[in-house]
Coordinates of C-alpha atoms and ligand atoms in Angstrom, one line a residue:
M12 CA 110.4 42.5 41.3
T13 CA 110.4 45.7 43.2
K14 CA 107.5 48.0 42.3
K15 CA 108.5 51.7 41.8
L16 CA 105.9 54.0 43.4
L17 CA 105.7 57.0 41.2
G18 CA 104.4 60.3 42.5
S19 CA 103.3 61.5 39.1
K20 CA 100.4 59.1 39.0
V21 CA 99.2 60.3 42.4
V22 CA 99.6 63.9 41.3
N23 CA 97.6 63.4 38.1
E24 CA 94.7 62.0 40.1
I25 CA 94.8 64.8 42.6
I26 CA 94.9 67.5 39.9
I27 CA 92.1 66.0 37.8
N28 CA 89.8 65.7 40.9
S29 CA 90.8 69.2 42.1
K30 CA 90.1 70.8 38.7
K31 CA 86.7 69.3 38.7
E32 CA 86.0 70.5 42.2
C33 CA 87.3 74.0 41.4
S34 CA 85.0 74.3 38.3
E35 CA 82.0 73.2 40.5
L36 CA 82.9 76.0 43.0
K37 CA 83.3 78.5 40.2
E38 CA 79.8 77.6 38.8
Q39 CA 78.5 78.7 42.2
G40 CA 80.4 82.0 41.9
I41 CA 83.2 81.0 44.3
N42 CA 86.7 81.7 43.2
P43 CA 89.4 79.8 45.2
Q44 CA 92.5 81.9 45.7
I45 CA 95.8 81.3 47.6
A46 CA 98.1 84.0 48.8
V47 CA 101.8 83.0 48.8
V48 CA 103.8 85.1 51.2
R49 CA 107.5 85.2 50.4
V50 CA 110.1 87.3 52.3
G51 CA 113.2 88.1 50.1
N52 CA 114.4 86.3 47.0
N53 CA 115.8 83.0 48.3
A54 CA 116.4 80.7 45.2
S55 CA 114.7 77.7 46.7
D56 CA 111.7 79.7 47.8
I57 CA 111.4 81.1 44.3
S58 CA 111.6 77.6 42.8
Y59 CA 109.0 76.3 45.2
E60 CA 106.7 79.2 44.4
K61 CA 107.0 78.5 40.6
S62 CA 106.1 74.9 41.3
I63 CA 103.1 76.0 43.4
M64 CA 101.9 78.3 40.7
N65 CA 102.2 75.6 38.1
F66 CA 100.1 73.2 40.2
M67 CA 97.5 75.8 41.1
E68 CA 97.2 76.8 37.4
K69 CA 96.6 73.2 36.4
A70 CA 93.7 73.1 38.9
D71 CA 92.4 76.5 37.8
I72 CA 93.1 78.1 41.3
S73 CA 94.2 81.8 41.4
V74 CA 97.5 82.7 43.1
K75 CA 98.3 86.0 44.7
S76 CA 102.1 86.4 45.2
I77 CA 103.1 88.7 48.0
V78 CA 106.8 89.4 48.1
L79 CA 108.1 91.3 51.1
D80 CA 111.5 92.9 51.5
E81 CA 114.1 90.6 53.1
N82 CA 114.8 93.2 55.8
I83 CA 111.1 93.8 56.7
K84 CA 110.5 94.6 60.3
E85 CA 108.4 92.3 62.3
D86 CA 105.6 94.8 62.9
D87 CA 105.3 95.4 59.2
F88 CA 105.3 91.7 58.4
I89 CA 102.5 91.1 60.9
K90 CA 100.6 94.0 59.4
S91 CA 100.8 92.5 55.9
L92 CA 99.9 89.0 57.2
K93 CA 96.8 90.5 59.0
E94 CA 95.7 92.2 55.8
V95 CA 95.9 88.8 54.0
N96 CA 94.0 87.2 56.9
E97 CA 91.2 89.7 56.5
D98 CA 91.1 89.7 52.7
E99 CA 87.8 88.1 51.8
S100 CA 89.0 87.2 48.3
I101 CA 91.8 84.9 49.7
N102 CA 90.9 81.5 51.1
A103 CA 94.3 80.1 51.8
I104 CA 97.7 81.4 52.9
L105 CA 101.2 79.8 52.6
V106 CA 104.1 81.6 54.3
F107 CA 107.5 80.4 53.1
R108 CA 109.6 79.2 56.0
P109 CA 112.1 79.5 57.5
L110 CA 111.5 83.2 57.9
P111 CA 114.5 85.5 58.2
A112 CA 116.0 85.9 61.7
Q113 CA 114.4 89.2 62.5
L114 CA 110.9 87.6 62.2
D115 CA 109.9 85.4 65.2
E116 CA 108.1 82.4 63.8
D117 CA 106.9 81.4 67.3
K118 CA 105.0 84.7 67.5
I119 CA 103.9 84.8 63.8
K120 CA 102.4 81.3 63.9
Y121 CA 99.7 82.6 66.3
I122 CA 98.8 85.4 63.8
I123 CA 98.1 83.4 60.6
S124 CA 94.4 82.7 60.4
P125 CA 93.9 79.0 61.2
S126 CA 91.0 78.8 58.7
K127 CA 93.4 79.9 55.9
D128 CA 96.5 78.2 57.2
I129 CA 96.8 75.4 54.6
D130 CA 100.3 74.1 55.6
C131 CA 99.7 73.7 59.3
F132 CA 101.8 76.7 60.5
S133 CA 99.3 77.6 63.2
P134 CA 99.4 75.7 66.5
V135 CA 95.6 75.5 66.2
N136 CA 95.9 73.2 63.2
M137 CA 98.8 71.3 64.8
A138 CA 96.5 70.7 67.8
K139 CA 93.6 69.6 65.6
L140 CA 95.9 67.0 64.0
F141 CA 96.8 65.6 67.5
I142 CA 93.1 65.3 68.5
S143 CA 92.1 63.9 65.1
D144 CA 89.9 66.9 64.3
T145 CA 89.8 66.7 60.5
S146 CA 88.4 70.3 60.1
G147 CA 92.1 71.4 60.5
F148 CA 94.8 71.5 57.9
Y149 CA 97.4 68.8 58.1
P150 CA 100.9 69.5 56.9
C151 CA 101.4 68.7 53.2
T152 CA 104.5 66.4 53.3
P153 CA 102.9 63.8 55.6
L154 CA 99.7 64.2 53.7
G155 CA 101.6 63.4 50.6
V156 CA 102.9 60.2 52.2
M157 CA 99.4 59.2 53.1
E158 CA 98.2 60.0 49.5
M159 CA 101.0 57.8 48.2
L160 CA 99.9 54.9 50.4
D161 CA 96.3 55.3 49.6
Y162 CA 96.8 55.6 45.8
Y163 CA 98.9 52.4 45.8
R164 CA 96.4 50.6 48.1
I165 CA 98.9 50.1 50.9
N166 CA 96.7 49.9 54.0
P167 CA 98.7 50.7 57.2
E168 CA 96.1 49.2 59.5
G169 CA 97.8 46.6 61.8
K170 CA 101.1 47.0 60.0
E171 CA 104.5 47.5 61.7
V172 CA 105.4 51.0 60.5
V173 CA 108.7 52.6 61.3
I174 CA 109.3 56.3 60.7
V175 CA 112.9 57.5 60.8
G176 CA 112.8 61.3 61.8
R177 CA 110.7 63.1 64.4
S178 CA 110.5 66.6 63.0
L179 CA 107.4 68.8 63.3
V180 CA 107.2 69.0 59.5
V181 CA 107.3 65.3 58.7
G182 CA 107.8 62.6 61.4
K183 CA 105.6 63.8 64.3
P184 CA 102.5 64.7 62.3
L185 CA 102.9 61.7 60.1
S186 CA 102.9 59.5 63.2
M187 CA 99.5 60.9 64.2
M188 CA 98.0 60.3 60.8
L189 CA 99.3 56.7 60.8
L190 CA 98.0 56.1 64.3
D191 CA 94.6 57.3 63.1
R192 CA 94.8 54.7 60.4
H193 CA 95.6 52.0 63.0
A194 CA 99.3 51.4 62.2
T195 CA 101.5 49.9 64.9
L196 CA 104.1 52.6 65.1
T197 CA 107.8 53.1 66.0
I198 CA 109.4 56.5 65.6
C199 CA 113.2 56.7 65.4
H200 CA 115.6 59.6 65.6
S201 CA 119.3 60.4 66.1
R202 CA 119.5 58.8 69.5
T203 CA 117.8 55.5 68.5
K204 CA 119.9 52.5 69.3
N205 CA 120.2 49.6 66.8
L206 CA 118.5 51.6 64.0
K207 CA 119.1 48.9 61.4
E208 CA 117.4 46.2 63.5
V209 CA 114.4 48.5 64.4
C210 CA 114.0 49.4 60.7
K211 CA 114.2 45.8 59.6
K212 CA 111.0 45.0 61.5
A213 CA 109.0 47.4 59.4
D214 CA 106.3 46.3 56.9
I215 CA 106.3 50.0 55.9
L216 CA 109.5 52.0 56.4
I217 CA 109.3 55.8 56.0
V218 CA 112.6 57.7 56.1
A219 CA 112.7 61.6 56.6
V220 CA 116.2 62.3 58.0
G221 CA 118.0 64.5 55.5
R222 CA 121.1 62.3 55.0
A223 CA 121.7 61.2 51.4
N224 CA 121.6 57.4 50.9
M225 CA 121.7 56.7 54.6
V226 CA 119.3 53.7 54.4
D227 CA 120.3 50.7 52.4
K228 CA 119.2 47.1 52.1
E229 CA 120.7 46.3 55.5
Y230 CA 117.8 48.3 57.1
I231 CA 115.0 46.7 55.1
K232 CA 112.9 43.6 55.6
K233 CA 112.2 41.5 52.5
D234 CA 109.2 42.8 50.5
A235 CA 108.7 45.9 52.8
V236 CA 107.3 49.1 51.4
V237 CA 109.9 51.9 51.6
I238 CA 108.8 55.6 51.4
D239 CA 111.7 58.0 51.0
V240 CA 110.8 61.5 52.0
G241 CA 114.4 62.8 51.9
I242 CA 115.5 65.5 49.5
N243 CA 119.3 66.0 49.4
F244 CA 121.7 67.4 46.9
Y245 CA 124.6 64.9 46.7
D246 CA 127.3 64.9 44.1
G247 CA 125.3 67.5 42.2
K248 CA 122.2 65.3 42.1
L249 CA 118.9 65.2 43.8
T250 CA 119.1 62.2 46.1
G251 CA 116.9 60.6 48.8
D252 CA 117.7 59.3 52.2
V253 CA 117.4 55.8 50.8
D254 CA 120.0 54.2 48.6
Y255 CA 117.6 53.3 45.9
E256 CA 119.7 50.7 44.0
S257 CA 120.6 48.8 47.2
A258 CA 117.1 49.0 48.7
S259 CA 115.5 47.7 45.5
E260 CA 117.3 44.4 46.0
V261 CA 115.0 43.6 49.0
A262 CA 112.0 46.1 49.1
G263 CA 108.7 45.0 47.6
M264 CA 107.7 48.6 46.8
I265 CA 109.8 51.8 46.9
T266 CA 109.4 55.5 46.1
P267 CA 112.2 57.0 44.0
V268 CA 113.9 60.4 44.5
P269 CA 113.2 62.4 42.4
G270 CA 109.8 61.3 41.2
G271 CA 108.3 60.0 44.5
V272 CA 106.8 61.9 47.4
G273 CA 108.1 65.4 46.6
S274 CA 105.6 66.4 43.9
V275 CA 102.7 64.9 45.8
T276 CA 103.4 67.3 48.6
T277 CA 102.7 70.3 46.4
A278 CA 99.6 68.6 45.0
C279 CA 98.4 68.3 48.6
L280 CA 98.6 72.1 48.9
V281 CA 96.0 72.2 46.0
K282 CA 93.7 69.9 47.9
N283 CA 94.0 72.0 51.1
V284 CA 93.2 75.3 49.2
L285 CA 90.0 73.7 48.0
K286 CA 89.2 72.4 51.5
A287 CA 89.7 75.9 52.9
C288 CA 87.5 77.4 50.2
K289 CA 84.7 74.8 50.8
Q290 CA 84.8 75.2 54.6
K291 CA 84.6 79.0 54.3
N292 CA 81.6 78.7 52.0
G293 CA 79.8 76.1 54.0
Ligands
NAP326 P1 114.9 67.7 60.3 O1 114.0 68.7 60.9 O2 116.3 68.0 60.2 O3 114.7 66.3 61.1 C1 115.5 65.2 60.8 C2 115.2 64.1 61.7 O4 116.0 63.0 61.4 C3 115.3 64.4 63.2 O5 114.3 63.9 63.9 C4 116.7 63.7 63.5 O6 116.7 63.2 64.9 C5 116.6 62.5 62.6 N1 118.0 62.1 62.3 C6 119.1 62.8 61.9 N2 120.2 62.0 61.8 C7 119.7 60.8 62.1 C8 120.4 59.5 62.1 N3 121.7 59.4 61.9 N4 119.7 58.4 62.5 C9 118.4 58.5 62.8 N5 117.7 59.7 62.8 C10 118.4 60.8 62.4 O7 114.4 67.3 58.8 P2 113.0 67.3 58.1 O8 112.5 68.7 57.9 O9 112.1 66.4 58.8 O10 113.3 66.7 56.7 C11 113.8 65.4 56.5 C12 114.1 65.1 55.1 O11 112.9 65.3 54.3 C13 115.0 66.2 54.4 O12 115.8 65.5 53.4 C14 114.1 67.2 53.7 O13 114.7 67.8 52.6 C15 113.0 66.2 53.3 N6 111.7 66.9 53.2 C16 111.0 66.7 52.0 C17 109.8 67.3 51.8 C18 109.0 67.1 50.6 O14 109.0 66.0 50.0 N7 108.3 68.0 50.0 C19 109.3 68.2 52.8 C20 110.0 68.4 54.0 C21 111.2 67.7 54.1 P3 116.7 64.2 66.1 O15 115.3 64.7 66.3 O16 117.2 63.4 67.2 O17 117.6 65.4 65.8

């Protein structure tokens, strides 16, 4: 029978461990605090911010919410970001992206302090990922995938792993993390030929495409592990990139959507805040 890989169990473990670490830091007079920088009042940003606050609260981490006008000029945005960079009481910064059109992300990513950049916005952290320098901050969605694999004792070493999707947010950084863990890797994208056949070779199939229910049992080897990173609204429902019912007929283990990787991503932010705090305080 197919095993459902639930994100909630992974989240619980991360929160329990983080709360303990946070209380140890507080005993030494260190107060972890994240600044969340939001431009405008986009509904999905507000909803993500609420979920971040909820997770941080569970781990006893303080949150400073910085809300800027949606029409803010680039110079003013940069000034605010520099203030947060320099604020000694803040250990970690998360800037909601995408930023509005008047703010050039390619310029701003060089301004966020790499030592506080817990979601790998800065090219310094992206470069550290590619050279396996673990002092950097890896992006939280691929980290969430790795946490899922580790929690359920799925060792990628020597396995055929296929990732569908090569974005900078998921596919590319995840490929680096899996190479570091000695997986044999194939990365697919919109120009990949014979996608079904390529996916069918995978012992571990990870899908991050953004197309509801695209992957069904025809793409999956018997007993493979299937990790669905997709989050789509389809027919008024939250739906993954994998057709769960169909895939469950052949997969050995599979993450549901909702209830799979999504919440683990936010829990990984908590881990990264504590990492930033510990690194700053030696
Ligand atoms: P993205 O930047 O749009 O990248 C999508 C990738 O899928 C691209 O590499 C694209 O190929 C590939 N692709 C598109 N159509 C394809 C097809 N028919 N066959 C094979 N590959 C195809 O998306 P993303 O930001 O990586 O997000 C992917 C999914 O993950 C979305 O559903 C998103 O909502 C979800 N997501 C979840 C979390 C979370 O759990 N917290 C976080 C981030 C994203 P090309 O490169 O050739 O265009």
